[in-house]
Amino acid sequence: MTGTTKKAAKRPKLGDTGHLSGWFFGVLGVGVLVFAVLNFGDLQSFGAMLQRAEPVWLLAAAGLQGITYASVSLGWKLVLDKARSPLPLSRLIPVALSKLFADAMIPAAGMGGNLLLVDRLVKLGVPRGAAVAALIVSLIGYYAAFAVFALVMLLLLWVHGKATPLLAGVVTAFLLVALAVPGLALWLRRRGSRPLSPFLEHLPIVHTLLHVVGEAPARLLRDKTLILGVTACNAALFLVDAATLQVCMLALGHPTPFSTAFIAMMGGSIVAALAPVPMGLGSFEVGSTAMLSLLGVPVPAALAGTLLLRGFTLWLPLLPGFVLMKGSFRSVHLHRSKAPEVE
């Protein structure tokens, strides 16, 4: 077989971005269009609310959301520092923005943005094993924080006298999911290259993890101090998002205690995690609004505050996320087009 034939037969890998960027952005373009059309009513409502809301509180909400991207990036930085492949936060924060866009547009069973994370870190000069470790440890930290705060939410509901058996059942179902995802990643890492059953190998999330998790250095996945630090970074996400919801309610003239905002944000996040919908579109709004209403917030105000929160956490970052992602693909493509071909 000649070198040309071998090159033609080679399957594209995660890092072969130059070959994939054309169809990739075609899919993204269609996704953006469908995304906007299906949620046009929410976009209109969000625009109307922005006109009524207090500008000072809107600026505060935007500032809080900036903290979330720094917190996510700090979690990755902790792993990369331990892996002796440090990157400054200034280079990681744009990756966090582009990851949000990929999560929204190409969910890929919840792994679209995570695959982008590995790819982008490799492009920034991080060894692939360290990039995969950043992915796996951040998954563990995220779901650990999520599970703990789900239990805290249930406890707060009990304190408010609102902890029904139905809510307890929903939280229990979520806890099973929260434990399953990082547990699956660690199990696949420990079992090595032994084959799985055909059924498991064809599950999208198993297929994805199976092809990357083995590349993560075992010492990083066993580092309890590192995992605790990354969990703390991810815990900050939930607390800051709850504070953002509280600020959104203030902007709309409906002051809400932090505990109420926290319960609503966690309730919406749990419903979104259990619903098979990309980024929890619609399901988060229902869960958050229902929780606010359960705790005494009028339904119109609850829905308005939730939509305003989603504006800051989802809608507004989409455009810069798309621009950053497209720019990174273009720079990689130009770099490769200038490199000499190796026969």
XYZ file of C-alpha atoms in Angstrom:
343
model
C 0.000 0.000 0.000
C 1.429 3.384 -0.980
C 1.786 6.375 1.302
C -1.039 8.141 -0.583
C -3.368 5.182 -0.144
C -2.561 4.950 3.536
C -3.278 8.650 3.946
C -6.631 8.317 2.195
C -7.616 5.312 4.282
C -6.732 6.924 7.580
C -9.760 7.588 9.765
C -10.101 11.142 11.118
C -9.213 11.421 14.786
C -10.390 13.871 17.404
C -7.463 16.150 16.690
C -7.797 16.115 12.851
C -9.710 19.369 12.888
C -8.724 20.561 9.432
C -10.550 17.632 7.802
C -13.659 17.983 9.942
C -14.185 21.743 10.216
C -16.266 22.052 7.033
C -19.049 19.651 7.969
C -18.671 20.516 11.654
C -19.623 24.159 11.152
C -22.323 23.159 8.688
C -23.941 21.144 11.483
C -23.419 24.028 13.908
C -25.092 26.450 11.509
C -28.161 24.232 11.217
C -28.149 23.768 14.983
C -28.081 27.512 15.630
C -31.008 28.035 13.252
C -33.136 25.282 14.804
C -32.132 26.413 18.290
C -33.281 30.002 17.624
C -36.527 29.019 15.848
C -37.640 26.567 18.539
C -36.938 29.069 21.296
C -37.985 32.292 19.550
C -40.643 32.954 22.195
C -38.049 32.771 24.962
C -35.789 35.150 23.061
C -38.630 37.654 22.704
C -39.481 37.376 26.409
C -35.846 37.813 27.340
C -35.596 40.979 25.205
C -38.720 42.438 26.805
C -37.412 41.703 30.309
C -34.090 43.349 29.579
C -35.968 46.569 28.799
C -37.744 46.496 32.181
C -34.909 45.284 34.384
C -32.647 47.473 36.532
C -29.304 47.957 34.687
C -27.193 47.842 37.865
C -28.473 44.382 38.757
C -28.027 43.205 35.162
C -24.368 44.241 35.311
C -24.021 42.386 38.602
C -25.515 39.245 37.035
C -23.104 39.479 34.087
C -20.181 39.881 36.487
C -21.255 36.825 38.463
C -21.396 34.745 35.297
C -17.863 35.801 34.484
C -16.839 34.158 37.761
C -18.329 30.830 36.626
C -16.053 30.651 33.564
C -13.038 31.512 35.693
C -14.042 28.805 38.184
C -14.399 26.120 35.509
C -11.068 27.128 34.014
C -9.429 27.078 37.448
C -10.536 23.459 37.885
C -8.847 22.532 34.605
C -5.772 24.525 35.590
C -5.413 22.555 38.838
C -5.277 19.312 36.854
C -2.895 20.677 34.231
C -0.571 22.068 36.913
C -0.456 18.636 38.570
C 0.247 17.094 35.170
C 3.164 19.535 34.702
C 1.445 21.094 31.676
C 0.358 24.474 33.068
C -1.705 26.978 31.125
C -2.741 30.481 32.302
C -6.413 31.181 33.009
C -6.404 33.716 30.177
C -6.002 30.835 27.692
C -8.452 28.501 29.432
C -11.414 30.877 29.828
C -12.001 31.095 26.026
C -12.051 27.273 25.991
C -14.789 27.349 28.658
C -16.888 29.669 26.481
C -16.475 27.551 23.353
C -17.253 24.401 25.379
C -20.596 25.900 26.420
C -21.438 26.463 22.759
C -20.521 22.887 21.853
C -22.596 21.553 24.768
C -25.601 23.512 23.503
C -25.311 22.747 19.791
C -23.747 19.281 19.670
C -24.727 17.511 22.888
C -23.474 14.043 21.729
C -25.009 12.317 24.747
C -23.579 14.995 27.009
C -20.041 14.599 25.685
C -19.878 17.102 22.786
C -18.308 19.900 24.814
C -16.079 17.483 26.697
C -14.587 16.149 23.470
C -14.011 19.756 22.407
C -12.194 20.364 25.708
C -9.683 17.600 24.996
C -9.206 18.767 21.421
C -8.682 22.428 22.350
C -6.239 21.638 25.166
C -4.174 19.511 22.796
C -4.122 22.426 20.323
C -2.803 24.642 23.122
C 0.172 22.317 23.581
C -1.102 20.132 26.431
C -0.127 16.434 26.147
C -3.180 14.358 25.306
C -3.002 12.334 28.525
C -3.083 15.520 30.621
C -5.977 16.891 28.546
C -7.977 13.696 29.084
C -7.172 13.849 32.811
C -8.569 17.411 32.906
C -11.757 16.068 31.309
C -12.180 13.073 33.641
C -11.277 14.858 36.880
C -13.562 17.773 35.986
C -16.409 15.301 35.316
C -15.842 13.707 38.719
C -15.674 17.093 40.442
C -18.772 18.421 38.682
C -20.995 15.461 39.532
C -19.646 15.229 43.084
C -20.571 18.877 43.709
C -23.909 18.393 41.940
C -24.782 15.375 44.109
C -23.868 17.117 47.378
C -25.898 20.211 46.499
C -28.864 18.061 45.426
C -28.934 16.660 48.961
C -28.557 20.182 50.396
C -31.536 21.282 48.272
C -33.634 18.422 49.627
C -32.642 19.360 53.196
C -33.611 23.004 52.608
C -36.952 21.905 51.176
C -37.515 19.835 54.322
C -36.717 22.909 56.460
C -39.319 24.856 54.434
C -41.826 22.003 54.871
C -41.924 21.340 51.107
C -39.999 18.042 50.840
C -42.593 15.748 49.257
C -42.021 12.042 48.411
C -42.109 12.982 44.716
C -39.266 15.479 45.131
C -37.289 12.967 47.170
C -37.769 10.414 44.381
C -36.567 12.867 41.722
C -33.456 13.700 43.755
C -32.773 9.994 44.309
C -33.056 9.308 40.567
C -30.646 12.140 39.889
C -28.158 10.868 42.473
C -28.041 7.554 40.624
C -27.150 9.426 37.419
C -24.633 11.655 39.213
C -22.832 8.626 40.617
C -23.063 6.636 37.377
C -21.203 9.048 35.054
C -17.924 9.473 37.004
C -18.223 5.871 38.219
C -18.384 4.712 34.607
C -15.308 6.744 33.691
C -13.273 5.317 36.599
C -14.469 1.768 35.903
C -13.456 2.008 32.254
C -10.083 3.409 33.314
C -9.434 0.512 35.724
C -10.519 -2.303 33.410
C -8.025 -1.282 30.697
C -8.295 -2.621 27.142
C -10.475 -5.666 27.827
C -13.449 -5.773 25.421
C -16.940 -4.791 26.537
C -20.229 -6.346 25.545
C -21.538 -5.107 22.139
C -24.521 -3.473 23.876
C -22.325 -1.345 26.160
C -19.875 -0.418 23.420
C -22.703 1.006 21.309
C -23.968 3.331 24.059
C -22.759 6.822 22.967
C -21.327 7.909 26.318
C -19.577 4.533 26.854
C -18.191 4.585 23.317
C -16.832 8.094 23.829
C -15.291 7.476 27.241
C -13.846 4.140 26.153
C -11.718 5.841 23.505
C -10.278 8.566 25.745
C -10.348 7.560 29.401
C -7.449 5.110 29.149
C -5.114 7.942 28.171
C -5.443 9.764 31.511
C -2.512 9.204 33.917
C -3.723 7.020 36.788
C -1.886 9.111 39.412
C -4.070 12.120 38.622
C -7.296 10.134 38.910
C -6.196 8.823 42.321
C -5.152 12.228 43.695
C -7.796 12.918 46.356
C -6.517 16.436 47.064
C -6.740 17.305 43.377
C -10.258 15.880 43.062
C -11.344 17.817 46.155
C -9.944 21.051 44.711
C -11.663 20.525 41.348
C -14.905 19.655 43.179
C -14.671 22.965 45.067
C -14.233 24.838 41.767
C -17.342 23.159 40.374
C -19.269 23.782 43.590
C -18.668 27.489 43.007
C -20.591 27.185 39.725
C -23.805 26.202 41.470
C -23.452 28.824 44.197
C -22.718 31.605 41.697
C -25.610 30.538 39.445
C -27.927 30.657 42.465
C -26.613 34.127 43.301
C -27.214 35.121 39.662
C -30.854 34.012 39.923
C -31.224 36.005 43.131
C -29.798 39.084 41.383
C -32.132 38.516 38.404
C -35.111 38.522 40.749
C -33.840 41.774 42.262
C -33.509 43.263 38.772
C -37.167 42.450 38.143
C -38.274 43.973 41.456
C -38.970 40.658 43.247
C -36.387 40.224 46.054
C -35.838 36.532 46.857
C -33.794 34.891 49.655
C -30.629 33.124 48.540
C -31.938 29.793 49.844
C -35.007 30.114 47.594
C -32.871 30.974 44.570
C -30.539 28.062 45.366
C -33.426 25.578 45.615
C -34.900 26.831 42.342
C -31.602 26.730 40.472
C -30.804 23.237 41.747
C -34.327 22.025 41.013
C -34.108 23.275 37.450
C -30.641 21.751 37.032
C -31.776 18.346 38.312
C -34.801 18.265 36.001
C -32.580 19.329 33.103
C -30.050 16.594 33.923
C -32.769 13.919 33.916
C -34.555 15.176 30.786
C -33.194 13.986 27.390
C -33.046 17.548 26.019
C -29.858 19.421 24.992
C -28.821 21.923 27.700
C -32.146 21.292 29.472
C -34.045 23.597 27.103
C -37.538 23.984 28.536
C -36.968 21.438 31.308
C -34.722 23.749 33.343
C -37.246 26.562 32.986
C -40.095 24.323 34.180
C -38.119 22.984 37.141
C -36.842 26.361 38.312
C -40.184 28.112 37.888
C -42.004 25.313 39.721
C -39.609 25.498 42.662
C -39.871 29.283 42.932
C -43.660 29.023 42.809
C -43.611 26.253 45.439
C -41.705 28.606 47.742
C -44.175 31.464 47.326
C -42.876 33.455 44.354
C -45.696 34.477 41.933
C -45.566 32.361 38.758
C -45.103 35.304 36.332
C -42.167 36.624 38.370
C -40.737 33.118 38.787
C -40.840 32.490 35.041
C -39.413 35.925 34.252
C -36.516 35.485 36.680
C -35.760 32.015 35.348
C -35.740 33.217 31.739
C -33.492 36.112 32.688
C -31.108 33.695 34.396
C -31.066 31.526 31.266
C -30.307 34.601 29.240
C -27.098 35.104 31.201
C -26.106 31.447 31.569
C -27.001 30.247 28.056
C -28.126 32.776 25.454
C -25.619 35.612 25.843
C -22.479 33.388 25.893
C -23.495 31.508 22.716
C -22.259 34.128 20.238
C -18.786 34.622 21.760
C -18.579 30.842 22.204
C -19.272 30.290 18.506
C -16.784 32.986 17.453
C -14.065 31.568 19.712
C -14.653 28.030 18.493
C -14.649 29.015 14.833
C -11.512 31.122 15.304
C -9.691 28.208 16.892
C -10.618 25.895 14.023
C -9.508 28.480 11.442
C -6.122 29.007 13.105
C -5.484 25.269 13.252
C -6.514 24.847 9.602
C -4.187 27.651 8.461
C -1.326 26.201 10.479
C -1.791 22.801 8.883
C -2.152 24.177 5.367
C 1.260 25.853 5.700
C 2.958 22.713 7.043
C 4.793 20.585 4.429
C 3.241 17.211 3.579
C 5.146 14.177 4.842
C 5.089 11.309 2.354
